[in-house]
Short mmCIF file of C-alpha atoms (C1' of nucleotides) in Angstrom, two decimals:
data_model
loop_
_atom_site.label_atom_id
_atom_site.label_comp_id
_atom_site.label_asym_id
_atom_site.label_seq_id
_atom_site.Cartn_x
_atom_site.Cartn_y
_atom_site.Cartn_z
CA MET A 1 0.01 0.02 -0.07
CA ASP A 2 1.51 3.22 -1.16
CA ARG A 3 1.05 6.03 1.22
CA GLY A 4 3.09 8.50 -0.84
CA PRO A 5 4.62 11.37 1.15
CA LEU A 6 2.21 10.83 4.17
CA PRO A 7 4.73 8.93 6.41
CA THR A 8 7.31 11.59 6.04
CA LEU A 9 4.94 14.48 6.89
CA LEU A 10 5.19 15.72 10.24
CA GLY A 11 1.79 16.52 10.93
CA TYR A 12 0.66 13.09 9.92
CA ALA A 13 3.23 11.30 11.95
CA ILE A 14 2.20 13.63 15.10
CA ARG A 15 -1.46 13.09 14.74
CA ARG A 16 -1.01 9.33 14.68
CA SER A 17 1.22 9.25 17.61
CA GLN A 18 -1.07 11.59 19.49
CA ILE A 19 -4.04 9.24 18.98
CA ALA A 20 -1.98 6.34 20.38
CA ILE A 21 -0.73 8.37 23.30
CA PHE A 22 -4.34 9.60 24.09
CA GLN A 23 -5.51 5.99 24.09
CA ASP A 24 -2.96 4.85 26.51
CA PHE A 25 -3.51 7.90 28.81
CA MET A 26 -7.37 7.14 28.98
CA ARG A 27 -6.51 3.39 29.76
CA SER A 28 -4.17 4.79 32.48
CA MET A 29 -6.76 6.89 34.10
CA GLY A 30 -9.23 4.02 34.11
CA GLU A 31 -12.24 4.50 36.37
CA THR A 32 -11.34 8.14 37.24
CA GLY A 33 -12.43 9.08 33.77
CA ILE A 34 -10.32 11.97 33.88
CA ARG A 35 -9.25 13.42 30.49
CA PRO A 36 -5.99 15.11 29.47
CA ALA A 37 -7.49 18.46 29.62
CA GLN A 38 -8.94 17.96 32.98
CA TYR A 39 -5.71 16.74 34.25
CA SER A 40 -3.65 19.67 33.10
CA ILE A 41 -6.33 22.17 34.49
CA LEU A 42 -6.22 20.39 37.98
CA THR A 43 -2.55 20.47 37.83
CA VAL A 44 -2.18 24.04 37.19
CA ILE A 45 -4.62 25.03 39.82
CA ALA A 46 -3.03 22.92 42.38
CA ARG A 47 0.34 24.58 41.81
CA ASN A 48 -1.17 28.09 41.53
CA PRO A 49 -4.07 28.46 43.89
CA GLY A 50 -6.23 31.47 43.41
CA LEU A 51 -5.65 31.53 39.62
CA LYS A 52 -8.29 33.34 37.57
CA GLN A 53 -9.96 31.27 34.77
CA ALA A 54 -8.49 33.58 32.08
CA GLU A 55 -5.03 32.80 33.40
CA VAL A 56 -5.55 29.01 33.21
CA SER A 57 -6.99 29.56 29.70
CA ASP A 58 -3.77 31.49 28.63
CA SER A 59 -1.45 29.08 30.40
CA LEU A 60 -2.85 25.97 28.84
CA GLY A 61 -4.08 27.32 25.54
CA ILE A 62 -7.71 26.37 26.43
CA GLU A 63 -10.41 28.60 25.23
CA ARG A 64 -12.00 30.70 28.04
CA ALA A 65 -15.40 29.39 26.89
CA ARG A 66 -14.24 25.87 26.87
CA LEU A 67 -12.89 26.13 30.27
CA VAL A 68 -16.16 27.15 31.69
CA LEU A 69 -17.53 23.78 30.83
CA VAL A 70 -14.68 21.75 32.17
CA LEU A 71 -14.71 23.77 35.41
CA ASN A 72 -18.40 23.12 35.57
CA GLU A 73 -17.67 19.33 35.62
CA LEU A 74 -14.85 19.54 38.01
CA GLU A 75 -16.90 21.66 40.54
CA ALA A 76 -19.88 19.27 40.11
CA ARG A 77 -17.52 16.42 40.96
CA GLY A 78 -16.31 18.19 44.02
CA LEU A 79 -12.69 18.35 42.80
CA ALA A 80 -12.39 22.24 42.28
CA ARG A 81 -14.13 25.26 43.36
CA ARG A 82 -14.58 28.86 42.28
CA VAL A 83 -14.35 31.70 44.84
CA LEU A 84 -15.44 35.19 44.06
CA SER A 85 -12.52 37.32 44.00
CA THR A 86 -12.72 40.27 46.47
CA THR A 87 -10.23 42.38 44.62
CA ASP A 88 -11.89 42.07 41.01
CA ARG A 89 -15.56 41.16 41.28
CA ARG A 90 -15.57 40.02 37.78
CA SER A 91 -13.18 37.14 38.29
CA HIS A 92 -13.18 33.86 40.23
CA ALA A 93 -10.28 32.39 42.20
CA LEU A 94 -9.73 28.82 41.53
CA PHE A 95 -8.81 26.15 44.11
CA LEU A 96 -8.77 22.39 44.39
CA THR A 97 -10.94 20.82 47.23
CA PRO A 98 -9.21 18.51 49.63
CA GLU A 99 -10.94 15.61 47.73
CA GLY A 100 -9.31 17.28 44.38
CA GLU A 101 -5.88 17.39 45.91
CA ARG A 102 -6.36 13.63 46.99
CA LEU A 103 -7.49 12.68 43.54
CA LEU A 104 -4.80 14.51 41.67
CA ALA A 105 -2.08 12.84 43.81
CA GLU A 106 -3.58 9.45 42.42
CA LEU A 107 -3.78 10.92 39.00
CA ASP A 108 -0.04 11.75 39.17
CA ARG A 109 0.67 8.28 39.99
CA ARG A 110 -1.22 7.03 37.15
CA VAL A 111 0.33 9.57 34.54
CA ALA A 112 3.76 8.76 35.83
CA GLU A 113 3.01 5.11 34.85
CA HIS A 114 1.76 6.12 31.62
CA GLU A 115 4.80 8.28 30.89
CA ALA A 116 7.06 5.50 31.91
CA ARG A 117 5.35 3.29 29.21
CA LEU A 118 6.09 5.92 26.71
CA ILE A 119 9.72 6.39 27.71
CA ALA A 120 10.25 2.80 27.56
CA LYS A 121 9.60 3.01 23.90
CA LEU A 122 12.05 6.05 23.43
CA GLY A 123 14.85 5.74 26.03
CA GLN A 124 15.54 8.69 28.30
CA PRO A 125 17.71 10.29 25.70
CA GLY A 126 15.25 9.85 23.03
CA ARG A 127 12.41 11.42 25.18
CA ARG A 128 14.40 14.37 25.79
CA GLN A 129 15.21 14.79 22.26
CA LEU A 130 11.65 14.47 21.39
CA LEU A 131 10.64 17.18 23.97
CA ASP A 132 13.22 19.46 22.59
CA LEU A 133 12.03 18.93 18.88
CA LEU A 134 8.45 19.38 19.74
CA SER A 135 9.11 22.53 21.74
CA ARG A 136 10.48 24.05 18.52
CA LEU A 137 7.28 23.46 16.67
CA GLN A 138 5.05 25.20 19.24
CA ASP A 139 3.85 28.77 18.62
CA ASP A 140 5.80 30.06 21.76
CA MET B 1 3.23 30.28 36.39
CA ASP B 2 4.01 26.80 37.64
CA ARG B 3 2.92 24.09 35.14
CA GLY B 4 4.49 21.29 37.27
CA PRO B 5 5.07 18.06 35.39
CA LEU B 6 3.09 19.28 32.15
CA PRO B 7 5.82 20.48 30.09
CA THR B 8 7.81 17.17 30.37
CA LEU B 9 4.88 15.11 29.56
CA LEU B 10 5.05 13.73 26.16
CA GLY B 11 1.26 13.86 25.63
CA TYR B 12 0.95 17.29 26.50
CA ALA B 13 3.98 18.38 24.35
CA ILE B 14 2.59 16.49 21.40
CA ARG B 15 -0.94 17.82 21.78
CA ARG B 16 0.40 21.42 21.69
CA SER B 17 2.51 20.90 18.77
CA GLN B 18 -0.13 19.18 17.01
CA ILE B 19 -2.57 22.20 17.38
CA ALA B 20 0.25 24.60 15.93
CA ILE B 21 0.98 22.47 12.95
CA PHE B 22 -2.80 21.97 12.27
CA GLN B 23 -3.20 25.67 12.14
CA ASP B 24 -0.19 26.09 9.77
CA PHE B 25 -1.59 23.45 7.66
CA MET B 26 -5.08 25.01 7.32
CA ARG B 27 -3.51 28.36 6.50
CA SER B 28 -1.47 26.54 3.89
CA MET B 29 -4.52 24.99 2.24
CA GLY B 30 -6.16 28.45 2.07
CA GLU B 31 -9.16 28.61 -0.17
CA THR B 32 -9.23 25.00 -0.87
CA GLY B 33 -10.56 24.34 2.59
CA ILE B 34 -9.09 20.87 2.47
CA ARG B 35 -8.38 19.25 5.85
CA PRO B 36 -5.67 16.91 6.80
CA ALA B 37 -7.91 13.82 6.71
CA GLN B 38 -9.18 14.68 3.32
CA TYR B 39 -5.65 15.28 1.96
CA SER B 40 -4.57 12.03 3.28
CA ILE B 41 -7.52 10.19 1.80
CA LEU B 42 -6.90 11.86 -1.51
CA THR B 43 -3.29 10.83 -1.46
CA VAL B 44 -3.86 7.19 -0.71
CA ILE B 45 -6.67 6.96 -3.42
CA ALA B 46 -4.38 8.69 -6.00
CA ARG B 47 -1.50 6.20 -5.35
CA ASN B 48 -3.78 3.14 -5.14
CA PRO B 49 -6.70 3.57 -7.48
CA GLY B 50 -9.39 1.02 -7.06
CA LEU B 51 -8.91 0.70 -3.33
CA LYS B 52 -11.91 -0.38 -1.00
CA GLN B 53 -13.02 1.98 1.66
CA ALA B 54 -12.19 -0.61 4.33
CA GLU B 55 -8.51 -0.59 3.00
CA VAL B 56 -8.36 3.21 3.18
CA SER B 57 -9.75 3.00 6.64
CA ASP B 58 -7.18 0.58 7.76
CA SER B 59 -4.30 2.19 6.01
CA LEU B 60 -5.12 5.71 7.61
CA GLY B 61 -6.49 4.71 10.80
CA ILE B 62 -9.70 6.44 9.99
CA GLU B 63 -13.03 4.68 11.05
CA ARG B 64 -15.07 3.11 8.43
CA ALA B 65 -18.07 5.17 9.45
CA ARG B 66 -16.24 8.39 9.46
CA LEU B 67 -14.73 7.55 6.10
CA VAL B 68 -18.16 7.40 4.60
CA LEU B 69 -18.85 11.00 5.42
CA VAL B 70 -15.59 12.32 4.16
CA LEU B 71 -16.02 10.51 0.86
CA ASN B 72 -19.43 11.81 0.64
CA GLU B 73 -17.97 15.42 0.68
CA LEU B 74 -15.19 14.53 -1.78
CA GLU B 75 -17.62 12.95 -4.16
CA ALA B 76 -19.94 16.01 -3.76
CA ARG B 77 -17.06 18.24 -4.76
CA GLY B 78 -16.33 16.08 -7.73
CA LEU B 79 -12.87 15.07 -6.43
CA ALA B 80 -13.36 11.30 -5.97
CA ARG B 81 -15.94 8.72 -7.02
CA ARG B 82 -17.07 5.38 -5.90
CA VAL B 83 -17.49 2.63 -8.47
CA LEU B 84 -19.36 -0.52 -7.64
CA SER B 85 -16.85 -3.33 -7.73
CA THR B 86 -17.63 -6.27 -9.99
CA THR B 87 -15.74 -8.84 -8.02
CA ASP B 88 -17.20 -8.00 -4.71
CA ARG B 89 -20.59 -6.36 -4.87
CA ARG B 90 -20.40 -5.17 -1.29
CA SER B 91 -17.52 -3.01 -1.89
CA HIS B 92 -16.87 0.26 -3.88
CA ALA B 93 -13.71 0.80 -5.72
CA LEU B 94 -12.34 4.36 -5.17
CA PHE B 95 -10.88 6.70 -7.82
CA LEU B 96 -10.04 10.45 -8.18
CA THR B 97 -11.76 12.39 -10.74
CA PRO B 98 -9.52 14.40 -13.26
CA GLU B 99 -10.36 17.39 -11.18
CA GLY B 100 -9.39 15.41 -8.12
CA GLU B 101 -6.05 14.64 -9.65
CA ARG B 102 -5.53 18.33 -10.51
CA LEU B 103 -6.54 19.54 -7.14
CA LEU B 104 -4.22 17.05 -5.39
CA ALA B 105 -1.21 18.28 -7.46
CA GLU B 106 -1.96 21.71 -6.22
CA LEU B 107 -2.27 20.41 -2.72
CA ASP B 108 0.92 18.58 -2.91
CA ARG B 109 2.52 21.99 -3.59
CA ARG B 110 1.00 23.65 -0.73
CA VAL B 111 1.81 20.74 1.67
CA ALA B 112 5.44 21.00 0.60
CA GLU B 113 5.58 24.66 1.52
CA HIS B 114 3.86 23.77 4.78
CA GLU B 115 6.33 21.05 5.52
CA ALA B 116 9.29 23.23 4.57
CA ARG B 117 8.19 25.71 7.08
CA LEU B 118 8.16 23.20 9.82
CA ILE B 119 11.66 21.77 8.75
CA ALA B 120 12.91 25.21 9.07
CA LYS B 121 12.14 25.06 12.70
CA LEU B 122 13.83 21.55 13.13
CA GLY B 123 16.68 21.27 10.56
CA GLN B 124 16.77 18.20 8.38
CA PRO B 125 18.53 15.98 10.98
CA GLY B 126 15.91 17.21 13.66
CA ARG B 127 13.08 16.36 11.34
CA ARG B 128 14.50 12.86 10.56
CA GLN B 129 15.14 12.42 14.30
CA LEU B 130 11.51 13.51 15.04
CA LEU B 131 9.86 11.16 12.55
CA ASP B 132 11.96 8.30 13.87
CA LEU B 133 10.85 8.95 17.60
CA LEU B 134 7.28 9.54 16.66
CA SER B 135 7.15 6.15 14.78
CA ARG B 136 8.23 4.52 18.00
CA LEU B 137 5.19 5.74 19.78
CA GLN B 138 2.63 4.44 17.36
CA ASP B 139 0.78 1.40 17.52
CA ASP B 140 2.37 -0.17 14.62
"C1'" DC C 1 -27.71 -24.67 2.64
"C1'" DA C 2 -26.64 -22.54 7.33
"C1'" DA C 3 -23.46 -19.89 10.23
"C1'" DG C 4 -20.40 -16.50 10.42
"C1'" DA C 5 -17.64 -12.78 8.60
"C1'" DT C 6 -17.11 -8.52 5.95
"C1'" DT C 7 -18.58 -3.96 3.55
"C1'" DG C 8 -20.76 0.02 3.50
"C1'" DT C 9 -23.95 2.69 5.78
"C1'" DT C 10 -26.61 5.18 9.33
"C1'" DG C 11 -27.00 7.11 13.75
"C1'" DT C 12 -25.68 8.32 18.58
"C1'" DC C 13 -22.59 10.15 22.00
"C1'" DG C 14 -18.93 12.79 23.90
"C1'" DT C 15 -14.77 15.77 23.22
"C1'" DC C 16 -12.92 19.75 21.27
"C1'" DA C 17 -11.55 24.28 18.63
"C1'" DA C 18 -13.39 28.41 16.81
"C1'" DC C 19 -16.45 32.33 17.00
"C1'" DA C 20 -20.02 35.42 18.16
"C1'" DA C 21 -22.57 37.59 21.48
"C1'" DC C 22 -23.83 39.14 25.99
"C1'" DT C 23 -23.60 40.74 31.18
"C1'" DA C 24 -21.20 42.53 34.79
"C1'" DT C 25 -17.29 44.74 36.27
"C1'" DG C 26 -13.08 47.52 36.04
"C1'" DT C 27 -9.94 51.09 34.12
"C1'" DA C 28 -8.63 55.30 31.54
"C1'" DC C 29 -9.44 59.64 29.88
"C1'" DT C 30 -11.54 63.93 29.66
"C1'" DA D 1 -18.61 62.51 37.23
"C1'" DG D 2 -19.23 60.49 32.89
"C1'" DT D 3 -18.04 58.29 28.63
"C1'" DA D 4 -15.40 54.97 26.23
"C1'" DC D 5 -13.13 50.95 26.26
"C1'" DA D 6 -11.12 46.75 28.05
"C1'" DT D 7 -11.54 42.47 30.57
"C1'" DA D 8 -13.81 38.17 33.03
"C1'" DG D 9 -16.90 34.84 32.82
"C1'" DT D 10 -20.81 32.89 30.53
"C1'" DT D 11 -24.12 31.05 26.98
"C1'" DG D 12 -24.62 29.24 22.59
"C1'" DT D 13 -23.71 27.62 17.83
"C1'" DT D 14 -20.94 25.32 14.40
"C1'" DG D 15 -18.04 21.86 12.60
"C1'" DA D 16 -14.63 18.17 12.90
"C1'" DC D 17 -13.53 13.92 14.92
"C1'" DG D 18 -13.01 9.36 17.56
"C1'" DA D 19 -15.71 5.47 19.37
"C1'" DC D 20 -19.37 2.51 19.27
"C1'" DA D 21 -23.56 -0.01 18.08
"C1'" DA D 22 -26.86 -1.64 14.81
"C1'" DC D 23 -28.32 -3.14 10.27
"C1'" DA D 24 -28.68 -4.90 5.18
"C1'" DA D 25 -26.39 -6.80 1.53
"C1'" DT D 26 -22.99 -9.71 0.34
"C1'" DC D 27 -19.27 -12.82 0.51
"C1'" DT D 28 -17.12 -17.22 2.78
"C1'" DT D 29 -16.76 -21.41 4.94
"C1'" DG D 30 -17.98 -25.71 6.55
#
DNA sequence: CAAGATTGTTGTCGTCAACAACTATGTACT
DNA sequence: AGTACATAGTTGTTGACGACAACAATCTTG
């Protein structure tokens, strides 16, 4: 089967790798049902408590409008909460609940296993190289 | 802003790179409005005329059900056509129309420019290395 | 011929990016 | 003070996509 130039196109290779990684990620998260975007949001809130939604959006490259929905879910699951900011009444300060903190610790363990599986396919040097190359492709 | 482990997670880095590449791809395709999946389908049909839909699905990792819709579009735009197979009356043999061939030639030029922009960020050796590393992550 | 597999199709569900529009609030300027 | 503009969050829409289930028509195999 002749795929022509496809296998040497970076976009094509990245898309296929991304799908494979996503599937392994979801398997790793198992019954938690946490998706990549949710995990990244929990992480950044945990490390920067009190963040505004717009700051999370910027930081992770997630649309403000999209973030609203994900935060609704996280709040409904009792993992994060929005607190009205006293200094700027337009904005919400974001925090994890104790349960959010506990779950995130568990997620970190699962993500570490997931990452270890990927590193096993690349080797440590390969992994570092891959991260470096990918960073050059991003918008910055 | 502390992103914790996110910047060193391969899935996270790949996702962000993929978004950046996708946007450049779409800009490159301009008024043709051809998306990556459509381009890959046109390519594989052009190189393997008479292919069945299931073969295209397998080859590109696109769901059979998804391919039906994309092919409907490509047929509606007069770029590809389904011909009833005489040997297996369940299946369709796929071909590009002359206009599909013509457009694909144009698309190939645009994709080459797109790819050149990416290579400029990586260098030729970096590009080869990246393709090699990515291939190790795929399901095979 | 009967049982099972394959092909294309339809439909549903959930995730996601991109945009537009809107309210409430804050900021800057005159 | 008042006007204009910017920002934060929200709602809603659109379109692309992956995953899955079900189905009819058709092949294949025993």
